[in-house]
PDB file of C-alpha atoms in Angstrom:
ATOM      1  CA  UNK A  49     124.434  96.382 113.720  1.00  0.00           C
ATOM      2  CA  UNK A  50     125.425  92.799 112.958  1.00  0.00           C
ATOM      3  CA  UNK A  51     127.951  90.934 115.077  1.00  0.00           C
ATOM      4  CA  UNK A  52     127.725  87.251 114.160  1.00  0.00           C
ATOM      5  CA  UNK A  53     126.715  87.073 110.523  1.00  0.00           C
ATOM      6  CA  UNK A  54     128.515  84.396 108.550  1.00  0.00           C
ATOM      7  CA  UNK A  55     129.468  86.953 105.880  1.00  0.00           C
ATOM      8  CA  UNK A  56     131.063  89.208 108.475  1.00  0.00           C
ATOM      9  CA  UNK A  57     132.762  86.280 110.177  1.00  0.00           C
ATOM     10  CA  UNK A  58     134.320  84.970 106.971  1.00  0.00           C
ATOM     11  CA  UNK A  59     135.457  88.371 105.755  1.00  0.00           C
ATOM     12  CA  UNK A  60     136.899  89.471 109.079  1.00  0.00           C
ATOM     13  CA  UNK A  61     138.709  86.160 109.463  1.00  0.00           C
ATOM     14  CA  UNK A  62     140.284  86.692 106.060  1.00  0.00           C
ATOM     15  CA  UNK A  63     141.113  90.417 106.087  1.00  0.00           C
ATOM     16  CA  UNK A  64     141.926  91.044 109.750  1.00  0.00           C
ATOM     17  CA  UNK A  65     143.725  87.869 110.821  1.00  0.00           C
ATOM     18  CA  UNK A  66     146.472  89.837 112.503  1.00  0.00           C
ATOM     19  CA  UNK A  67     143.973  91.943 114.434  1.00  0.00           C
ATOM     20  CA  UNK A  68     142.004  88.927 115.600  1.00  0.00           C
ATOM     21  CA  UNK A  69     145.195  87.181 116.678  1.00  0.00           C
ATOM     22  CA  UNK A  70     145.781  90.055 119.092  1.00  0.00           C
ATOM     23  CA  UNK A  71     142.308  89.687 120.580  1.00  0.00           C
ATOM     24  CA  UNK A  72     141.989  88.130 124.028  1.00  0.00           C
ATOM     25  CA  UNK A  73     140.490  84.717 124.537  1.00  0.00           C
ATOM     26  CA  UNK A  74     136.717  84.779 124.906  1.00  0.00           C
ATOM     27  CA  UNK A  75     135.840  84.986 128.577  1.00  0.00           C
ATOM     28  CA  UNK A  76     139.386  85.926 129.575  1.00  0.00           C
ATOM     29  CA  UNK A  77     140.724  89.254 130.835  1.00  0.00           C
ATOM     30  CA  UNK A  78     140.901  92.131 128.408  1.00  0.00           C
ATOM     31  CA  UNK A  79     144.421  93.260 127.434  1.00  0.00           C
ATOM     32  CA  UNK A  80     145.681  96.759 127.996  1.00  0.00           C
ATOM     33  CA  UNK A  81     145.098  99.212 130.833  1.00  0.00           C
ATOM     34  CA  UNK A  82     141.644 100.351 131.853  1.00  0.00           C
ATOM     35  CA  UNK A  83     142.375 103.858 130.546  1.00  0.00           C
ATOM     36  CA  UNK A  84     143.058 102.524 127.041  1.00  0.00           C
ATOM     37  CA  UNK A  85     140.190 100.074 126.632  1.00  0.00           C
ATOM     38  CA  UNK A  86     137.461 101.941 128.526  1.00  0.00           C
ATOM     39  CA  UNK A  87     138.268 105.519 129.486  1.00  0.00           C
ATOM     40  CA  UNK A  88     139.489 106.784 126.110  1.00  0.00           C
ATOM     41  CA  UNK A  89     136.383 105.554 124.219  1.00  0.00           C
ATOM     42  CA  UNK A  90     134.162 106.749 127.059  1.00  0.00           C
ATOM     43  CA  UNK A  91     135.615 110.271 127.051  1.00  0.00           C
ATOM     44  CA  UNK A  92     135.451 110.422 123.251  1.00  0.00           C
ATOM     45  CA  UNK A  93     131.800 109.326 123.219  1.00  0.00           C
ATOM     46  CA  UNK A  94     130.898 111.657 126.070  1.00  0.00           C
ATOM     47  CA  UNK A  95     132.334 114.635 124.215  1.00  0.00           C
ATOM     48  CA  UNK A  96     130.542 113.817 120.973  1.00  0.00           C
ATOM     49  CA  UNK A  97     127.235 113.106 122.738  1.00  0.00           C
ATOM     50  CA  UNK A  98     127.502 116.334 124.716  1.00  0.00           C
ATOM     51  CA  UNK A  99     127.741 118.272 121.472  1.00  0.00           C
ATOM     52  CA  UNK A 100     124.786 116.368 120.015  1.00  0.00           C
ATOM     53  CA  UNK A 101     122.669 116.885 123.126  1.00  0.00           C
ATOM     54  CA  UNK A 102     123.550 120.574 123.351  1.00  0.00           C
ATOM     55  CA  UNK A 103     122.620 121.035 119.690  1.00  0.00           C
ATOM     56  CA  UNK A 104     119.263 119.329 120.174  1.00  0.00           C
ATOM     57  CA  UNK A 105     118.466 121.450 123.213  1.00  0.00           C
ATOM     58  CA  UNK A 106     119.515 124.592 121.344  1.00  0.00           C
ATOM     59  CA  UNK A 107     117.119 123.646 118.570  1.00  0.00           C
ATOM     60  CA  UNK A 108     114.276 123.628 121.104  1.00  0.00           C
ATOM     61  CA  UNK A 109     114.511 127.397 121.527  1.00  0.00           C
ATOM     62  CA  UNK A 110     114.241 128.010 117.796  1.00  0.00           C
ATOM     63  CA  UNK A 111     111.845 125.226 116.861  1.00  0.00           C
ATOM     64  CA  UNK A 112     109.099 127.401 115.258  1.00  0.00           C
ATOM     65  CA  UNK A 113     111.638 129.331 113.203  1.00  0.00           C
ATOM     66  CA  UNK A 114     113.386 126.142 112.092  1.00  0.00           C
ATOM     67  CA  UNK A 115     110.159 124.515 110.981  1.00  0.00           C
ATOM     68  CA  UNK A 116     109.240 127.618 109.018  1.00  0.00           C
ATOM     69  CA  UNK A 117     112.727 127.738 107.535  1.00  0.00           C
ATOM     70  CA  UNK A 118     112.393 124.104 106.489  1.00  0.00           C
ATOM     71  CA  UNK A 119     109.039 124.728 104.801  1.00  0.00           C
ATOM     72  CA  UNK A 120     110.285 127.939 103.230  1.00  0.00           C
ATOM     73  CA  UNK A 121     113.295 126.101 101.859  1.00  0.00           C
ATOM     74  CA  UNK A 122     111.063 123.459 100.309  1.00  0.00           C
ATOM     75  CA  UNK A 123     108.927 126.116  98.631  1.00  0.00           C
ATOM     76  CA  UNK A 124     111.972 128.100  97.499  1.00  0.00           C
ATOM     77  CA  UNK A 125     113.685 125.159  95.874  1.00  0.00           C
ATOM     78  CA  UNK A 126     110.476 124.069  94.202  1.00  0.00           C
ATOM     79  CA  UNK A 127     109.976 127.576  92.786  1.00  0.00           C
ATOM     80  CA  UNK A 128     113.595 127.655  91.653  1.00  0.00           C
ATOM     81  CA  UNK A 129     113.104 124.327  89.929  1.00  0.00           C
ATOM     82  CA  UNK A 130     110.039 125.582  88.063  1.00  0.00           C
ATOM     83  CA  UNK A 131     111.884 128.717  86.910  1.00  0.00           C
ATOM     84  CA  UNK A 132     114.815 126.671  85.695  1.00  0.00           C
ATOM     85  CA  UNK A 133     112.497 124.331  83.837  1.00  0.00           C
ATOM     86  CA  UNK A 134     110.912 127.296  82.085  1.00  0.00           C
ATOM     87  CA  UNK A 135     114.366 128.567  81.099  1.00  0.00           C
ATOM     88  CA  UNK A 136     115.502 125.310  79.531  1.00  0.00           C
ATOM     89  CA  UNK A 137     112.260 124.595  77.687  1.00  0.00           C
ATOM     90  CA  UNK A 138     112.824 124.517  73.995  1.00  0.00           C
ATOM     91  CA  UNK A 139     116.478 123.683  74.544  1.00  0.00           C
ATOM     92  CA  UNK A 140     118.283 120.373  74.666  1.00  0.00           C
ATOM     93  CA  UNK A 141     120.517 120.589  77.758  1.00  0.00           C
ATOM     94  CA  UNK A 142     123.319 118.077  78.057  1.00  0.00           C
ATOM     95  CA  UNK A 143     123.732 115.483  80.795  1.00  0.00           C
ATOM     96  CA  UNK A 144     126.019 117.708  82.868  1.00  0.00           C
ATOM     97  CA  UNK A 145     123.583 120.625  82.706  1.00  0.00           C
ATOM     98  CA  UNK A 146     120.714 118.396  83.806  1.00  0.00           C
ATOM     99  CA  UNK A 147     122.726 116.953  86.690  1.00  0.00           C
ATOM    100  CA  UNK A 148     123.775 120.422  87.816  1.00  0.00           C
ATOM    101  CA  UNK A 149     120.155 121.543  87.578  1.00  0.00           C
ATOM    102  CA  UNK A 150     119.041 118.616  89.741  1.00  0.00           C
ATOM    103  CA  UNK A 151     121.707 119.398  92.332  1.00  0.00           C
ATOM    104  CA  UNK A 152     121.051 123.144  92.424  1.00  0.00           C
ATOM    105  CA  UNK A 153     117.321 122.672  92.932  1.00  0.00           C
ATOM    106  CA  UNK A 154     117.646 119.936  95.567  1.00  0.00           C
ATOM    107  CA  UNK A 155     116.675 120.768  99.148  1.00  0.00           C
ATOM    108  CA  UNK A 156     119.598 120.657 101.641  1.00  0.00           C
ATOM    109  CA  UNK A 157     117.888 117.836 103.519  1.00  0.00           C
ATOM    110  CA  UNK A 158     118.067 115.566 100.482  1.00  0.00           C
ATOM    111  CA  UNK A 159     121.676 116.579  99.880  1.00  0.00           C
ATOM    112  CA  UNK A 160     122.505 115.653 103.473  1.00  0.00           C
ATOM    113  CA  UNK A 161     120.781 112.281 103.332  1.00  0.00           C
ATOM    114  CA  UNK A 162     122.329 111.626  99.930  1.00  0.00           C
ATOM    115  CA  UNK A 163     125.795 112.334 101.305  1.00  0.00           C
ATOM    116  CA  UNK A 164     125.224 109.973 104.233  1.00  0.00           C
ATOM    117  CA  UNK A 165     123.983 107.191 101.959  1.00  0.00           C
ATOM    118  CA  UNK A 166     126.911 107.783  99.592  1.00  0.00           C
ATOM    119  CA  UNK A 167     129.379 107.515 102.474  1.00  0.00           C
ATOM    120  CA  UNK A 168     127.860 104.214 103.583  1.00  0.00           C
ATOM    121  CA  UNK A 169     127.872 102.835 100.036  1.00  0.00           C
ATOM    122  CA  UNK A 170     131.466 103.995  99.590  1.00  0.00           C
ATOM    123  CA  UNK A 171     132.644 102.119 102.691  1.00  0.00           C
ATOM    124  CA  UNK A 172     130.626  99.075 101.577  1.00  0.00           C
ATOM    125  CA  UNK A 173     132.456  99.090  98.234  1.00  0.00           C
ATOM    126  CA  UNK A 174     135.826  99.593  99.907  1.00  0.00           C
ATOM    127  CA  UNK A 175     135.346  96.331 101.786  1.00  0.00           C
ATOM    128  CA  UNK A 176     135.614  94.695  98.334  1.00  0.00           C
ATOM    129  CA  UNK A 177     139.102  96.175  97.829  1.00  0.00           C
ATOM    130  CA  UNK A 178     141.764  93.998  99.522  1.00  0.00           C
ATOM    131  CA  UNK A 179     144.223  96.894  99.748  1.00  0.00           C
ATOM    132  CA  UNK A 180     141.758  98.850 101.921  1.00  0.00           C
ATOM    133  CA  UNK A 181     141.081  96.082 104.440  1.00  0.00           C
ATOM    134  CA  UNK A 182     143.777  97.160 106.874  1.00  0.00           C
ATOM    135  CA  UNK A 183     142.485 100.746 106.993  1.00  0.00           C
ATOM    136  CA  UNK A 184     138.850  99.635 107.283  1.00  0.00           C
ATOM    137  CA  UNK A 185     139.611  97.125 110.017  1.00  0.00           C
ATOM    138  CA  UNK A 186     141.404  99.798 111.998  1.00  0.00           C
ATOM    139  CA  UNK A 187     138.752 102.529 111.778  1.00  0.00           C
ATOM    140  CA  UNK A 188     135.472 101.065 110.459  1.00  0.00           C
ATOM    141  CA  UNK A 189     135.155  97.810 112.408  1.00  0.00           C
ATOM    142  CA  UNK A 190     134.342  98.018 116.116  1.00  0.00           C
ATOM    143  CA  UNK A 191     136.768  95.797 118.038  1.00  0.00           C
ATOM    144  CA  UNK A 192     136.293  96.542 121.754  1.00  0.00           C
ATOM    145  CA  UNK A 193     139.621  95.065 122.867  1.00  0.00           C
ATOM    146  CA  UNK A 194     141.605  97.620 120.807  1.00  0.00           C
ATOM    147  CA  UNK A 195     140.227 100.688 122.607  1.00  0.00           C
ATOM    148  CA  UNK A 196     140.299 102.754 119.387  1.00  0.00           C
ATOM    149  CA  UNK A 197     137.826 105.572 119.897  1.00  0.00           C
ATOM    150  CA  UNK A 198     137.274 106.383 116.225  1.00  0.00           C
ATOM    151  CA  UNK A 199     135.867 102.890 115.693  1.00  0.00           C
ATOM    152  CA  UNK A 200     132.794 103.988 117.663  1.00  0.00           C
ATOM    153  CA  UNK A 201     132.057 106.486 114.894  1.00  0.00           C
ATOM    154  CA  UNK A 202     133.443 104.739 111.816  1.00  0.00           C
ATOM    155  CA  UNK A 203     131.656 101.436 112.432  1.00  0.00           C
ATOM    156  CA  UNK A 204     128.325 103.257 112.144  1.00  0.00           C
ATOM    157  CA  UNK A 205     129.058 103.977 108.476  1.00  0.00           C
ATOM    158  CA  UNK A 206     130.327 100.492 107.687  1.00  0.00           C
ATOM    159  CA  UNK A 207     128.470  97.515 106.183  1.00  0.00           C
ATOM    160  CA  UNK A 208     129.747  94.312 104.651  1.00  0.00           C
ATOM    161  CA  UNK A 209     126.516  92.604 103.569  1.00  0.00           C
ATOM    162  CA  UNK A 210     124.385  94.258 100.892  1.00  0.00           C
ATOM    163  CA  UNK A 211     121.144  93.317 102.646  1.00  0.00           C
ATOM    164  CA  UNK A 212     122.386  94.918 105.863  1.00  0.00           C
ATOM    165  CA  UNK A 213     123.304  98.103 103.990  1.00  0.00           C
ATOM    166  CA  UNK A 214     120.046  98.287 102.030  1.00  0.00           C
ATOM    167  CA  UNK A 215     117.846  97.699 105.087  1.00  0.00           C
ATOM    168  CA  UNK A 216     119.589 100.361 107.165  1.00  0.00           C
ATOM    169  CA  UNK A 217     119.651 102.961 104.388  1.00  0.00           C
ATOM    170  CA  UNK A 218     115.954 102.504 103.542  1.00  0.00           C
ATOM    171  CA  UNK A 219     115.036 102.775 107.226  1.00  0.00           C
ATOM    172  CA  UNK A 220     117.286 105.805 107.716  1.00  0.00           C
ATOM    173  CA  UNK A 221     115.932 107.691 104.701  1.00  0.00           C
ATOM    174  CA  UNK A 222     112.367 106.908 105.834  1.00  0.00           C
ATOM    175  CA  UNK A 223     112.755 108.275 109.354  1.00  0.00           C
ATOM    176  CA  UNK A 224     115.382 110.995 109.054  1.00  0.00           C
ATOM    177  CA  UNK A 225     113.236 113.725 107.374  1.00  0.00           C
ATOM    178  CA  UNK A 226     110.986 114.289 110.392  1.00  0.00           C
ATOM    179  CA  UNK A 227     113.996 114.527 112.719  1.00  0.00           C
ATOM    180  CA  UNK A 228     115.758 116.844 110.268  1.00  0.00           C
ATOM    181  CA  UNK A 229     112.689 119.092 110.131  1.00  0.00           C
ATOM    182  CA  UNK A 230     112.578 119.270 113.943  1.00  0.00           C
ATOM    183  CA  UNK A 231     116.281 119.907 114.555  1.00  0.00           C
ATOM    184  CA  UNK A 232     117.524 121.702 111.453  1.00  0.00           C
ATOM    185  CA  UNK A 233     120.588 120.932 109.351  1.00  0.00           C
ATOM    186  CA  UNK A 234     123.521 121.373 111.741  1.00  0.00           C
ATOM    187  CA  UNK A 235     121.685 120.016 114.763  1.00  0.00           C
ATOM    188  CA  UNK A 236     120.554 116.976 112.786  1.00  0.00           C
ATOM    189  CA  UNK A 237     124.157 116.187 111.874  1.00  0.00           C
ATOM    190  CA  UNK A 238     125.161 116.533 115.531  1.00  0.00           C
ATOM    191  CA  UNK A 239     122.315 114.246 116.606  1.00  0.00           C
ATOM    192  CA  UNK A 240     123.149 111.712 113.885  1.00  0.00           C
ATOM    193  CA  UNK A 241     126.834 111.581 114.824  1.00  0.00           C
ATOM    194  CA  UNK A 242     126.189 111.417 118.568  1.00  0.00           C
ATOM    195  CA  UNK A 243     123.622 108.638 118.104  1.00  0.00           C
ATOM    196  CA  UNK A 244     126.173 106.515 116.254  1.00  0.00           C
ATOM    197  CA  UNK A 245     128.838 107.070 118.901  1.00  0.00           C
ATOM    198  CA  UNK A 246     126.458 106.381 121.798  1.00  0.00           C
ATOM    199  CA  UNK A 247     125.315 103.193 120.120  1.00  0.00           C
ATOM    200  CA  UNK A 248     128.935 102.157 119.653  1.00  0.00           C
ATOM    201  CA  UNK A 249     129.847 103.025 123.249  1.00  0.00           C
ATOM    202  CA  UNK A 250     126.976 100.942 124.658  1.00  0.00           C
ATOM    203  CA  UNK A 251     128.064  97.994 122.533  1.00  0.00           C
ATOM    204  CA  UNK A 252     131.682  98.614 123.562  1.00  0.00           C
ATOM    205  CA  UNK A 253     130.984  98.572 127.300  1.00  0.00           C
ATOM    206  CA  UNK A 254     128.811  95.468 127.275  1.00  0.00           C
ATOM    207  CA  UNK A 255     131.214  93.598 124.999  1.00  0.00           C
ATOM    208  CA  UNK A 256     133.988  94.285 127.509  1.00  0.00           C
ATOM    209  CA  UNK A 257     131.834  93.326 130.480  1.00  0.00           C
ATOM    210  CA  UNK A 258     130.933  90.027 128.817  1.00  0.00           C
ATOM    211  CA  UNK A 259     134.514  89.462 127.644  1.00  0.00           C
ATOM    212  CA  UNK A 260     133.302  89.211 124.063  1.00  0.00           C
ATOM    213  CA  UNK A 261     135.753  89.264 121.159  1.00  0.00           C
ATOM    214  CA  UNK A 262     133.122  89.523 118.415  1.00  0.00           C
ATOM    215  CA  UNK A 263     133.525  92.668 116.247  1.00  0.00           C
ATOM    216  CA  UNK A 264     130.507  94.643 115.065  1.00  0.00           C
ATOM    217  CA  UNK A 265     129.543  97.274 112.511  1.00  0.00           C
ATOM    218  CA  UNK A 266     126.504  98.911 110.907  1.00  0.00           C
ATOM    219  CA  UNK A 267     124.194 101.939 111.145  1.00  0.00           C
ATOM    220  CA  UNK A 268     121.409 100.118 112.981  1.00  0.00           C
ATOM    221  CA  UNK A 269     122.062 102.000 116.215  1.00  0.00           C
ATOM    222  CA  UNK A 270     121.612 105.323 114.398  1.00  0.00           C
ATOM    223  CA  UNK A 271     118.411 104.055 112.785  1.00  0.00           C
ATOM    224  CA  UNK A 272     117.110 103.075 116.222  1.00  0.00           C
ATOM    225  CA  UNK A 273     117.907 106.549 117.561  1.00  0.00           C
ATOM    226  CA  UNK A 274     116.004 108.207 114.706  1.00  0.00           C
ATOM    227  CA  UNK A 275     113.070 105.861 115.202  1.00  0.00           C
ATOM    228  CA  UNK A 276     113.029 106.396 118.972  1.00  0.00           C
ATOM    229  CA  UNK A 277     113.105 110.187 118.586  1.00  0.00           C
ATOM    230  CA  UNK A 278     110.265 110.114 116.053  1.00  0.00           C
ATOM    231  CA  UNK A 279     108.223 107.712 118.173  1.00  0.00           C
ATOM    232  CA  UNK A 280     108.530 109.951 121.224  1.00  0.00           C
ATOM    233  CA  UNK A 281     107.524 113.042 119.239  1.00  0.00           C
ATOM    234  CA  UNK A 282     104.768 111.361 117.196  1.00  0.00           C
ATOM    235  CA  UNK A 283     103.655 108.366 119.288  1.00  0.00           C
ATOM    236  CA  UNK A 284     100.257 107.921 117.612  1.00  0.00           C
ATOM    237  CA  UNK A 285     101.436 108.142 114.013  1.00  0.00           C
ATOM    238  CA  UNK A 286     100.799 104.855 112.232  1.00  0.00           C
ATOM    239  CA  UNK A 287     103.511 103.108 110.229  1.00  0.00           C
ATOM    240  CA  UNK A 288     103.983  99.747 108.561  1.00  0.00           C
ATOM    241  CA  UNK A 289     106.797  97.450 107.505  1.00  0.00           C
ATOM    242  CA  UNK A 290     107.677  97.008 103.843  1.00  0.00           C
ATOM    243  CA  UNK A 291     107.370  93.245 104.219  1.00  0.00           C
ATOM    244  CA  UNK A 292     103.938  93.607 105.888  1.00  0.00           C
ATOM    245  CA  UNK A 293     102.255  96.562 104.143  1.00  0.00           C
ATOM    246  CA  UNK A 294      98.808  95.356 105.172  1.00  0.00           C
ATOM    247  CA  UNK A 295      99.610  95.545 108.905  1.00  0.00           C
ATOM    248  CA  UNK A 296     100.079  98.941 110.567  1.00  0.00           C
ATOM    249  CA  UNK A 297     100.887  99.984 114.117  1.00  0.00           C
ATOM    250  CA  UNK A 298     101.647 103.191 115.999  1.00  0.00           C
ATOM    251  CA  UNK A 299     105.227 104.350 116.298  1.00  0.00           C
ATOM    252  CA  UNK A 300     105.115 103.934 120.071  1.00  0.00           C
ATOM    253  CA  UNK A 301     103.931 100.350 119.696  1.00  0.00           C
ATOM    254  CA  UNK A 302     106.783  99.746 117.267  1.00  0.00           C
ATOM    255  CA  UNK A 303     109.290 101.287 119.675  1.00  0.00           C
ATOM    256  CA  UNK A 304     108.099  99.136 122.569  1.00  0.00           C
ATOM    257  CA  UNK A 305     108.175  96.027 120.411  1.00  0.00           C
ATOM    258  CA  UNK A 306     111.692  96.784 119.175  1.00  0.00           C
ATOM    259  CA  UNK A 307     112.898  97.438 122.730  1.00  0.00           C
ATOM    260  CA  UNK A 308     111.435  94.157 123.959  1.00  0.00           C
ATOM    261  CA  UNK A 309     112.983  92.261 121.050  1.00  0.00           C
ATOM    262  CA  UNK A 310     116.451  93.672 121.730  1.00  0.00           C
ATOM    263  CA  UNK A 311     116.283  93.242 125.507  1.00  0.00           C
ATOM    264  CA  UNK A 312     115.356  89.579 125.114  1.00  0.00           C
ATOM    265  CA  UNK A 313     117.918  89.105 122.365  1.00  0.00           C
ATOM    266  CA  UNK A 314     120.696  90.766 124.366  1.00  0.00           C
ATOM    267  CA  UNK A 315     120.422  88.380 127.285  1.00  0.00           C
ATOM    268  CA  UNK A 316     119.374  85.216 125.482  1.00  0.00           C
ATOM    269  CA  UNK A 317     121.957  85.252 122.643  1.00  0.00           C
ATOM    270  CA  UNK A 318     119.431  83.757 120.221  1.00  0.00           C
ATOM    271  CA  UNK A 319     120.089  86.198 117.387  1.00  0.00           C
ATOM    272  CA  UNK A 320     123.172  87.428 115.532  1.00  0.00           C
ATOM    273  CA  UNK A 321     122.550  91.118 116.145  1.00  0.00           C
ATOM    274  CA  UNK A 322     124.345  93.644 118.333  1.00  0.00           C
ATOM    275  CA  UNK A 323     121.342  94.201 120.589  1.00  0.00           C
ATOM    276  CA  UNK A 324     123.238  96.378 123.051  1.00  0.00           C
ATOM    277  CA  UNK A 325     124.189  98.720 120.209  1.00  0.00           C
ATOM    278  CA  UNK A 326     120.537  98.945 119.202  1.00  0.00           C
ATOM    279  CA  UNK A 327     119.467  99.678 122.771  1.00  0.00           C
ATOM    280  CA  UNK A 328     122.151 102.354 123.118  1.00  0.00           C
ATOM    281  CA  UNK A 329     120.920 104.191 120.031  1.00  0.00           C
ATOM    282  CA  UNK A 330     117.325 103.830 121.177  1.00  0.00           C
ATOM    283  CA  UNK A 331     118.152 105.198 124.613  1.00  0.00           C
ATOM    284  CA  UNK A 332     119.870 108.228 123.112  1.00  0.00           C
ATOM    285  CA  UNK A 333     116.908 109.007 120.857  1.00  0.00           C
ATOM    286  CA  UNK A 334     114.436 108.653 123.737  1.00  0.00           C
ATOM    287  CA  UNK A 335     116.576 110.825 126.002  1.00  0.00           C
ATOM    288  CA  UNK A 336     116.891 113.672 123.505  1.00  0.00           C
ATOM    289  CA  UNK A 337     113.202 113.578 122.580  1.00  0.00           C
ATOM    290  CA  UNK A 338     112.117 113.459 126.245  1.00  0.00           C
ATOM    291  CA  UNK A 339     114.246 116.404 127.291  1.00  0.00           C
ATOM    292  CA  UNK A 340     113.294 118.707 124.417  1.00  0.00           C
ATOM    293  CA  UNK A 341     109.650 119.673 124.641  1.00  0.00           C
ATOM    294  CA  UNK A 342     109.196 121.610 121.438  1.00  0.00           C
ATOM    295  CA  UNK A 343     106.035 123.526 120.708  1.00  0.00           C
ATOM    296  CA  UNK A 344     104.594 123.423 117.232  1.00  0.00           C
ATOM    297  CA  UNK A 345     104.471 126.754 115.438  1.00  0.00           C
ATOM    298  CA  UNK A 346     101.311 128.193 114.042  1.00  0.00           C
ATOM    299  CA  UNK A 347     100.438 126.857 110.569  1.00  0.00           C
ATOM    300  CA  UNK A 348     102.345 128.721 107.877  1.00  0.00           C
ATOM    301  CA  UNK A 349     100.879 129.895 104.622  1.00  0.00           C
TER     302      UNK A 349
END
C-alpha cells in the first residue's frame, strides 16, 4: 500500500485537487466531528471483520470436509477437461468454444482469483480515464480526513503504478491458494474482504493520530494478511523471493522479517510505504490463524 510514491503524488495532485484542498493542514486538527472521521469507519470495519472472523471460525468445524471438497473439485474439473478434450478431438472448435471450454473446466478457486485480479486491473485502467477520476478519488483512494467508510474497502482494489499492481497480484496469486484450500470459497472471500478493511482501518486510525494528509491505496495489506495466515499455519515451509531465487527462508522467518521492516519503517518514516496498513493486514491474518486450530484430515485417495 503506497502512500508517498511520486506517481501517486502527481496523479492525485492533478485529478483530486478539489479533494486535497479540503484536507486539513498537516499536523493540524482534523475537520469534522469524531463520529464522522473515526466512528463511522470503525463501525463499518468492525462489522466487515466480524463477518470475516465468524466465517473463518465456522470453517474450522468443517475443515476436513472442505479440504476433501477442494481436492475432489480439482479431480472433477480435471476429469471433465479430459472428457471435453476427447469430445472435441478431430474437430476444429472456434475461439469462443475454446474459451467456453477453458472457463467450464476451470476450478472455482482460479475463477475467484481471476475475478479479483481482473477487478484490480480494471480499477488500474480506470485511473487512466480522466472522466473516472472523481468517482475513483471518492471510493478507491483512502483519504482519512473524509471519513468515507467505503474507501477502506475500495482502496484495497486500487493501484496507480503498474509495478505496484504487478507485485501485489503476483504475491496474492502465490499465497491465496493455500488459504482458499483451508477456508473454502465463501469463507475465503469473507477473509479477503475483512483483511482489506482491517488494513485500511489501521492505516486510517494512525493517519488521523499523526495528523497525516497523505492518501493511500493498494492491496498490500491483503497480501500481508494472506502471508501471515499461511506463515502461522505452515511456519516451516520454505519460500523464496523472485528477485532472489537462490536464497530461501521459512515462512515464519519471512513473517518476522516483514514485521520488523514495517515496524521500523512506520516510526522512522524512511520509506514511502503505508507501513501501518501492512501491519494491520498482518495482525488480522495472525489473529485468524491463531484462533482457528484446524486439524488436518486423513489423506484422501
